[in-house]
Coordinates of C-alpha atoms and ligand atoms in Angstrom, one line a residue:
A129 CA 12.3 -16.3 -85.0
R130 CA 15.1 -15.9 -82.5
E131 CA 13.0 -17.2 -79.6
N132 CA 15.8 -19.4 -78.3
S133 CA 18.5 -16.8 -78.1
A134 CA 16.6 -13.7 -77.0
A135 CA 15.5 -15.2 -73.7
V136 CA 18.9 -16.3 -72.5
R137 CA 21.4 -13.9 -73.9
G138 CA 24.8 -13.9 -72.3
T139 CA 24.7 -17.3 -70.6
D140 CA 27.0 -19.4 -72.7
S141 CA 30.6 -18.3 -72.8
V142 CA 33.0 -21.3 -73.2
N143 CA 35.3 -19.4 -75.5
A144 CA 38.8 -18.7 -74.2
D145 CA 40.4 -15.3 -74.8
P146 CA 37.3 -13.3 -75.3
E147 CA 39.3 -10.1 -75.7
S148 CA 41.3 -11.3 -78.7
S149 CA 39.3 -10.0 -81.6
G150 CA 38.5 -6.5 -80.3
T151 CA 34.8 -6.7 -81.0
S152 CA 32.0 -7.5 -78.6
D153 CA 30.6 -10.2 -80.8
V154 CA 32.8 -13.0 -79.5
H155 CA 30.5 -15.2 -77.5
Q156 CA 28.4 -17.8 -79.0
D157 CA 25.0 -18.0 -77.5
F158 CA 23.2 -21.2 -77.3
G159 CA 21.3 -20.5 -74.1
E160 CA 20.7 -23.0 -71.3
N161 CA 19.4 -25.7 -73.6
P162 CA 21.7 -25.9 -76.6
L163 CA 20.1 -29.0 -78.0
E164 CA 16.9 -27.0 -78.4
V165 CA 18.4 -24.5 -80.7
R166 CA 17.1 -25.7 -84.0
T167 CA 16.2 -22.5 -85.9
T168 CA 17.4 -21.3 -89.3
D169 CA 18.0 -17.8 -88.0
H170 CA 20.5 -18.8 -85.4
Y171 CA 23.4 -19.0 -87.9
T172 CA 24.4 -15.3 -87.6
E173 CA 25.0 -15.9 -83.9
E174 CA 27.1 -19.0 -84.4
Y175 CA 29.8 -17.5 -86.7
V176 CA 31.1 -15.1 -84.1
T177 CA 34.4 -13.3 -84.8
G178 CA 36.6 -15.3 -82.4
F179 CA 35.6 -18.5 -84.1
V180 CA 35.9 -17.2 -87.6
D181 CA 39.3 -15.5 -87.0
K182 CA 40.7 -18.6 -85.5
W183 CA 39.5 -20.8 -88.3
D184 CA 41.0 -18.5 -90.8
D185 CA 44.3 -18.2 -89.0
L186 CA 44.7 -22.0 -88.8
I187 CA 43.2 -23.3 -92.0
D188 CA 45.8 -22.3 -94.5
W189 CA 44.1 -21.2 -97.7
K190 CA 46.8 -22.6 -99.9
K191 CA 46.5 -26.1 -98.3
R192 CA 42.7 -25.9 -98.6
A193 CA 43.0 -25.0 -102.3
E194 CA 45.4 -28.0 -102.8
S195 CA 43.0 -30.4 -101.1
E196 CA 40.1 -29.3 -103.2
G197 CA 42.2 -29.2 -106.3
N198 CA 40.4 -28.0 -109.4
F199 CA 37.1 -29.8 -108.9
F200 CA 34.8 -26.8 -108.7
V201 CA 36.7 -24.7 -111.2
D202 CA 36.6 -27.7 -113.7
Q203 CA 32.9 -28.3 -113.2
L204 CA 32.3 -24.6 -113.9
K205 CA 34.6 -24.3 -116.9
E206 CA 33.3 -27.5 -118.5
R207 CA 29.9 -25.8 -118.6
G208 CA 31.2 -22.6 -120.0
V209 CA 30.3 -20.7 -116.9
R210 CA 31.3 -17.0 -116.7
K211 CA 29.1 -15.4 -114.0
V212 CA 29.0 -17.0 -110.5
L213 CA 27.1 -16.2 -107.4
D214 CA 28.7 -17.5 -104.2
V215 CA 25.7 -17.6 -101.9
A216 CA 27.7 -18.8 -98.8
T217 CA 30.7 -16.6 -99.0
G218 CA 31.8 -17.0 -95.4
T219 CA 35.3 -15.6 -95.1
G220 CA 35.7 -15.6 -98.8
F221 CA 37.8 -18.6 -99.7
H222 CA 35.7 -19.8 -102.7
S223 CA 34.9 -16.3 -103.9
V224 CA 38.6 -15.4 -104.0
R225 CA 39.5 -18.6 -105.7
L226 CA 36.8 -18.0 -108.4
I227 CA 37.9 -14.5 -109.0
E228 CA 41.5 -15.7 -109.4
E229 CA 40.2 -18.2 -112.0
G230 CA 38.7 -15.4 -114.0
F231 CA 35.0 -15.8 -113.1
E232 CA 32.8 -12.8 -112.7
T233 CA 31.9 -13.4 -109.1
V234 CA 29.3 -11.9 -106.7
S235 CA 29.7 -12.8 -103.1
A236 CA 26.6 -13.1 -100.9
D237 CA 26.0 -14.1 -97.3
G238 CA 23.4 -13.6 -94.7
S239 CA 26.0 -12.5 -92.1
P240 CA 27.4 -8.9 -92.5
E241 CA 30.3 -9.9 -90.2
M242 CA 31.3 -12.7 -92.5
L243 CA 31.1 -10.4 -95.6
A244 CA 33.4 -7.8 -93.8
K245 CA 35.9 -10.6 -93.2
A246 CA 35.6 -11.8 -96.7
F247 CA 36.2 -8.3 -98.1
E248 CA 39.3 -8.0 -95.9
N249 CA 40.5 -11.4 -97.0
G250 CA 40.0 -10.5 -100.7
V251 CA 42.3 -7.5 -100.3
K252 CA 44.8 -9.6 -98.3
H253 CA 44.9 -12.5 -100.8
G254 CA 45.8 -10.8 -104.0
G255 CA 44.3 -7.4 -103.8
H256 CA 40.8 -8.5 -105.0
I257 CA 37.9 -6.2 -104.4
L258 CA 34.9 -8.5 -103.7
R259 CA 31.5 -7.5 -104.8
V260 CA 29.6 -8.4 -101.6
V261 CA 25.9 -8.5 -101.0
N262 CA 24.2 -9.1 -97.7
A263 CA 21.4 -11.5 -98.4
D264 CA 19.6 -14.4 -96.8
W265 CA 19.0 -17.3 -99.2
R266 CA 15.3 -17.3 -98.4
W267 CA 15.0 -13.8 -99.9
L268 CA 17.9 -13.9 -102.3
N269 CA 16.0 -12.5 -105.3
R270 CA 15.0 -9.4 -103.3
D271 CA 18.6 -8.5 -102.5
V272 CA 20.7 -9.8 -105.4
H273 CA 20.1 -8.8 -108.9
G274 CA 20.8 -10.4 -112.3
E275 CA 21.0 -13.9 -113.6
Y276 CA 23.9 -16.2 -113.1
D277 CA 25.5 -19.2 -115.0
A278 CA 26.2 -20.8 -111.7
I279 CA 25.5 -20.6 -108.0
V280 CA 27.9 -22.2 -105.5
C281 CA 26.8 -23.0 -101.9
L282 CA 29.9 -24.6 -100.4
G283 CA 31.6 -25.5 -97.1
N284 CA 28.6 -27.4 -95.6
S285 CA 26.4 -24.3 -95.5
F286 CA 23.0 -25.5 -96.5
T287 CA 23.0 -27.5 -93.3
H288 CA 22.1 -24.3 -91.5
L289 CA 18.5 -24.4 -92.6
F290 CA 16.3 -26.1 -90.0
S291 CA 13.0 -26.5 -91.7
E292 CA 12.0 -28.1 -95.0
R293 CA 10.1 -24.9 -95.9
D294 CA 13.3 -22.9 -95.6
R295 CA 15.2 -25.5 -97.7
R296 CA 12.6 -25.5 -100.4
K297 CA 12.5 -21.7 -100.4
A298 CA 16.2 -21.3 -100.6
L299 CA 16.6 -23.9 -103.4
A300 CA 13.7 -22.2 -105.3
E301 CA 15.5 -18.8 -105.0
F302 CA 18.7 -20.3 -106.2
Y303 CA 16.8 -21.9 -109.2
A304 CA 15.2 -18.6 -110.1
M305 CA 18.5 -16.7 -110.2
L306 CA 20.1 -19.2 -112.6
K307 CA 20.0 -18.8 -116.4
H308 CA 18.0 -21.4 -118.2
D309 CA 21.0 -23.7 -118.5
G310 CA 22.6 -22.8 -115.2
V311 CA 24.1 -25.1 -112.5
L312 CA 24.0 -25.2 -108.7
I313 CA 26.9 -26.7 -106.9
L314 CA 26.1 -27.4 -103.2
D315 CA 28.1 -29.5 -100.8
Q316 CA 27.3 -31.1 -97.5
R317 CA 28.8 -33.3 -94.8
N318 CA 28.0 -37.0 -95.1
Y319 CA 25.4 -37.1 -92.4
D320 CA 24.1 -40.4 -93.5
A321 CA 27.2 -42.1 -92.2
I322 CA 27.0 -40.2 -88.9
L323 CA 23.3 -41.0 -88.5
D324 CA 23.4 -44.6 -89.6
E325 CA 26.6 -45.6 -87.8
G326 CA 25.4 -44.1 -84.6
F327 CA 26.9 -42.4 -81.6
S328 CA 29.6 -44.9 -80.9
S329 CA 31.3 -44.6 -84.2
K330 CA 31.3 -40.9 -84.4
H331 CA 34.8 -40.0 -85.4
T332 CA 36.7 -36.8 -84.9
Y333 CA 37.4 -34.8 -88.0
Y334 CA 40.7 -32.9 -88.1
Y335 CA 41.5 -29.8 -90.1
A336 CA 44.9 -28.4 -91.0
G337 CA 46.7 -31.5 -89.6
D338 CA 45.7 -31.8 -86.0
D339 CA 45.2 -28.1 -85.3
V340 CA 41.4 -28.0 -85.2
S341 CA 39.2 -30.9 -84.3
A342 CA 35.5 -31.3 -85.0
V343 CA 33.4 -33.8 -83.0
P344 CA 29.7 -34.5 -83.4
E345 CA 28.7 -34.0 -79.8
H346 CA 25.1 -34.8 -80.2
V347 CA 23.3 -36.3 -83.2
D348 CA 19.6 -37.1 -83.7
D349 CA 17.4 -36.9 -86.8
G350 CA 16.9 -33.2 -86.3
L351 CA 20.2 -32.0 -85.0
A352 CA 23.9 -32.5 -85.4
R353 CA 25.8 -30.4 -82.9
F354 CA 29.5 -30.2 -83.6
K355 CA 32.2 -29.1 -81.2
Y356 CA 35.3 -27.4 -82.6
T357 CA 38.4 -27.3 -80.5
F358 CA 41.4 -25.1 -81.2
P359 CA 45.0 -25.5 -80.1
D360 CA 44.6 -22.8 -77.4
G361 CA 41.8 -24.9 -75.8
S362 CA 39.0 -22.7 -77.0
E363 CA 35.8 -24.4 -78.0
Y364 CA 33.0 -23.4 -80.4
Y365 CA 29.9 -25.1 -81.5
L366 CA 27.7 -25.3 -84.6
N367 CA 24.1 -26.6 -84.5
M368 CA 23.3 -28.0 -87.9
Y369 CA 20.5 -30.0 -89.5
P370 CA 21.8 -33.5 -90.6
L371 CA 20.9 -33.6 -94.2
R372 CA 20.6 -37.0 -95.8
K373 CA 22.1 -37.2 -99.3
N374 CA 19.0 -38.5 -101.0
Y375 CA 16.8 -36.1 -99.3
V376 CA 18.7 -33.2 -100.7
R377 CA 18.7 -34.7 -104.1
R378 CA 15.0 -35.1 -103.9
L379 CA 14.4 -31.5 -102.9
M380 CA 16.6 -30.4 -105.8
R381 CA 14.6 -32.4 -108.2
E382 CA 11.3 -31.2 -106.8
V383 CA 12.2 -27.5 -107.2
G384 CA 13.0 -28.2 -110.8
F385 CA 16.6 -29.2 -111.3
Q386 CA 16.7 -31.8 -114.1
R387 CA 20.0 -33.6 -113.6
I388 CA 21.8 -34.1 -110.3
E389 CA 25.2 -35.7 -110.0
T390 CA 26.4 -36.4 -106.5
Y391 CA 30.2 -36.8 -105.9
G392 CA 31.8 -38.2 -102.7
D393 CA 34.9 -36.4 -101.7
F394 CA 35.2 -35.2 -105.3
Q395 CA 35.0 -38.7 -106.7
E396 CA 32.3 -40.0 -109.0
T397 CA 32.3 -43.5 -107.4
Y398 CA 32.5 -44.1 -103.7
K399 CA 31.2 -46.3 -101.0
E400 CA 28.3 -44.6 -99.4
N401 CA 29.7 -44.4 -95.9
E402 CA 33.2 -43.5 -96.8
P403 CA 33.3 -39.9 -98.0
D404 CA 33.3 -37.1 -95.4
F405 CA 31.6 -34.8 -97.9
F406 CA 29.1 -35.0 -100.7
I407 CA 29.0 -32.5 -103.6
H408 CA 25.8 -32.1 -105.6
V409 CA 26.0 -30.7 -109.1
A410 CA 22.5 -29.8 -110.1
E411 CA 21.7 -28.7 -113.6
K412 CA 18.6 -26.7 -114.6
R413 CA 18.2 -28.2 -118.0
Ligands
SAM3 N1 31.8 -21.2 -98.2 C1 32.6 -20.7 -97.1 C2 33.7 -21.7 -96.8 O1 33.6 -22.9 -97.2 O2 34.7 -21.3 -96.2 C3 31.8 -20.5 -95.8 C4 30.9 -21.5 -95.3 S1 30.2 -21.2 -93.7 C5 30.4 -22.8 -93.1 C6 28.5 -21.0 -93.9 C7 28.1 -19.6 -94.3 O3 26.7 -19.7 -94.7 C8 28.2 -18.6 -93.2 O4 29.0 -17.5 -93.6 C9 26.7 -18.2 -92.9 O5 26.6 -16.8 -92.5 C10 26.1 -18.5 -94.2 N2 24.6 -18.8 -94.1 C11 24.0 -19.7 -93.3 N3 22.7 -19.7 -93.4 C12 22.4 -18.7 -94.3 C13 21.2 -18.2 -94.9 N4 20.0 -18.6 -94.5 N5 21.3 -17.2 -95.8 C14 22.5 -16.7 -96.1 N6 23.7 -17.1 -95.6 C15 23.6 -18.1 -94.7

């Protein structure tokens, strides 16, 4: 499945300061033809340590918590949720937040590097010991055990799946791990706006003030390639699948979710093209 990267290893090294993280896994590898990299399995090579460390250094967790407010916590508490599976743990931001709010939380991710970072962050942010499980969404039930009141898949993570088969498989695995009245909360960037408004109107997204910028460098129906630029001039890329909002809602319905509410930047009402993010709250019953 890694056909794109295996053939061209070591060609792409735009990142500045390759020595900084002390590991060898600091170069992203998109090969000679980055626009051809459209595979689900590539995600573990995109979140290299340099990128992840810089992101965590710059995006203040306190500020991030303030900007999200209590949206996710309220959604979960309203439904009497106790046990949560964070399937896209990343560097642990949501897992730590959930533990602090008293939820029994298991933290899964398909990337062992991300889980190591998340574990470290749990200890750093309040001395929490994260229960981490290395699991790819497509085979979640094989590696994670138990049933959950809620599953969260946040931070525009579902976008890493590049085929409909993988998306259906992942959603079906999420569905199966939820209790009969469980809820899935999954967010995504508003790709409809990017696709519909076209190349000319692509705007730059800023994180943590102006510190990190994200620009959609290439967008077509099958790929959104974003460039992330950091204050030290280093650049990283993510190749993502541009999920349309109604397409994701349809898939959720088709795997069995009964009620799907989609919020725009945490609001119930919004103009379609305005929000940067959509948040789907999908109920099983
Ligand atoms: N939720 C975190 C946040 O908001 O900071 C991290 C989100 S990060 C953008 C996406 C995460 O999804 C990465 O840690 C990546 O390893 C994980 N991921 C992507 N595809 C996956 C898959 N098929 N199975 C499991 N994890 C996956």
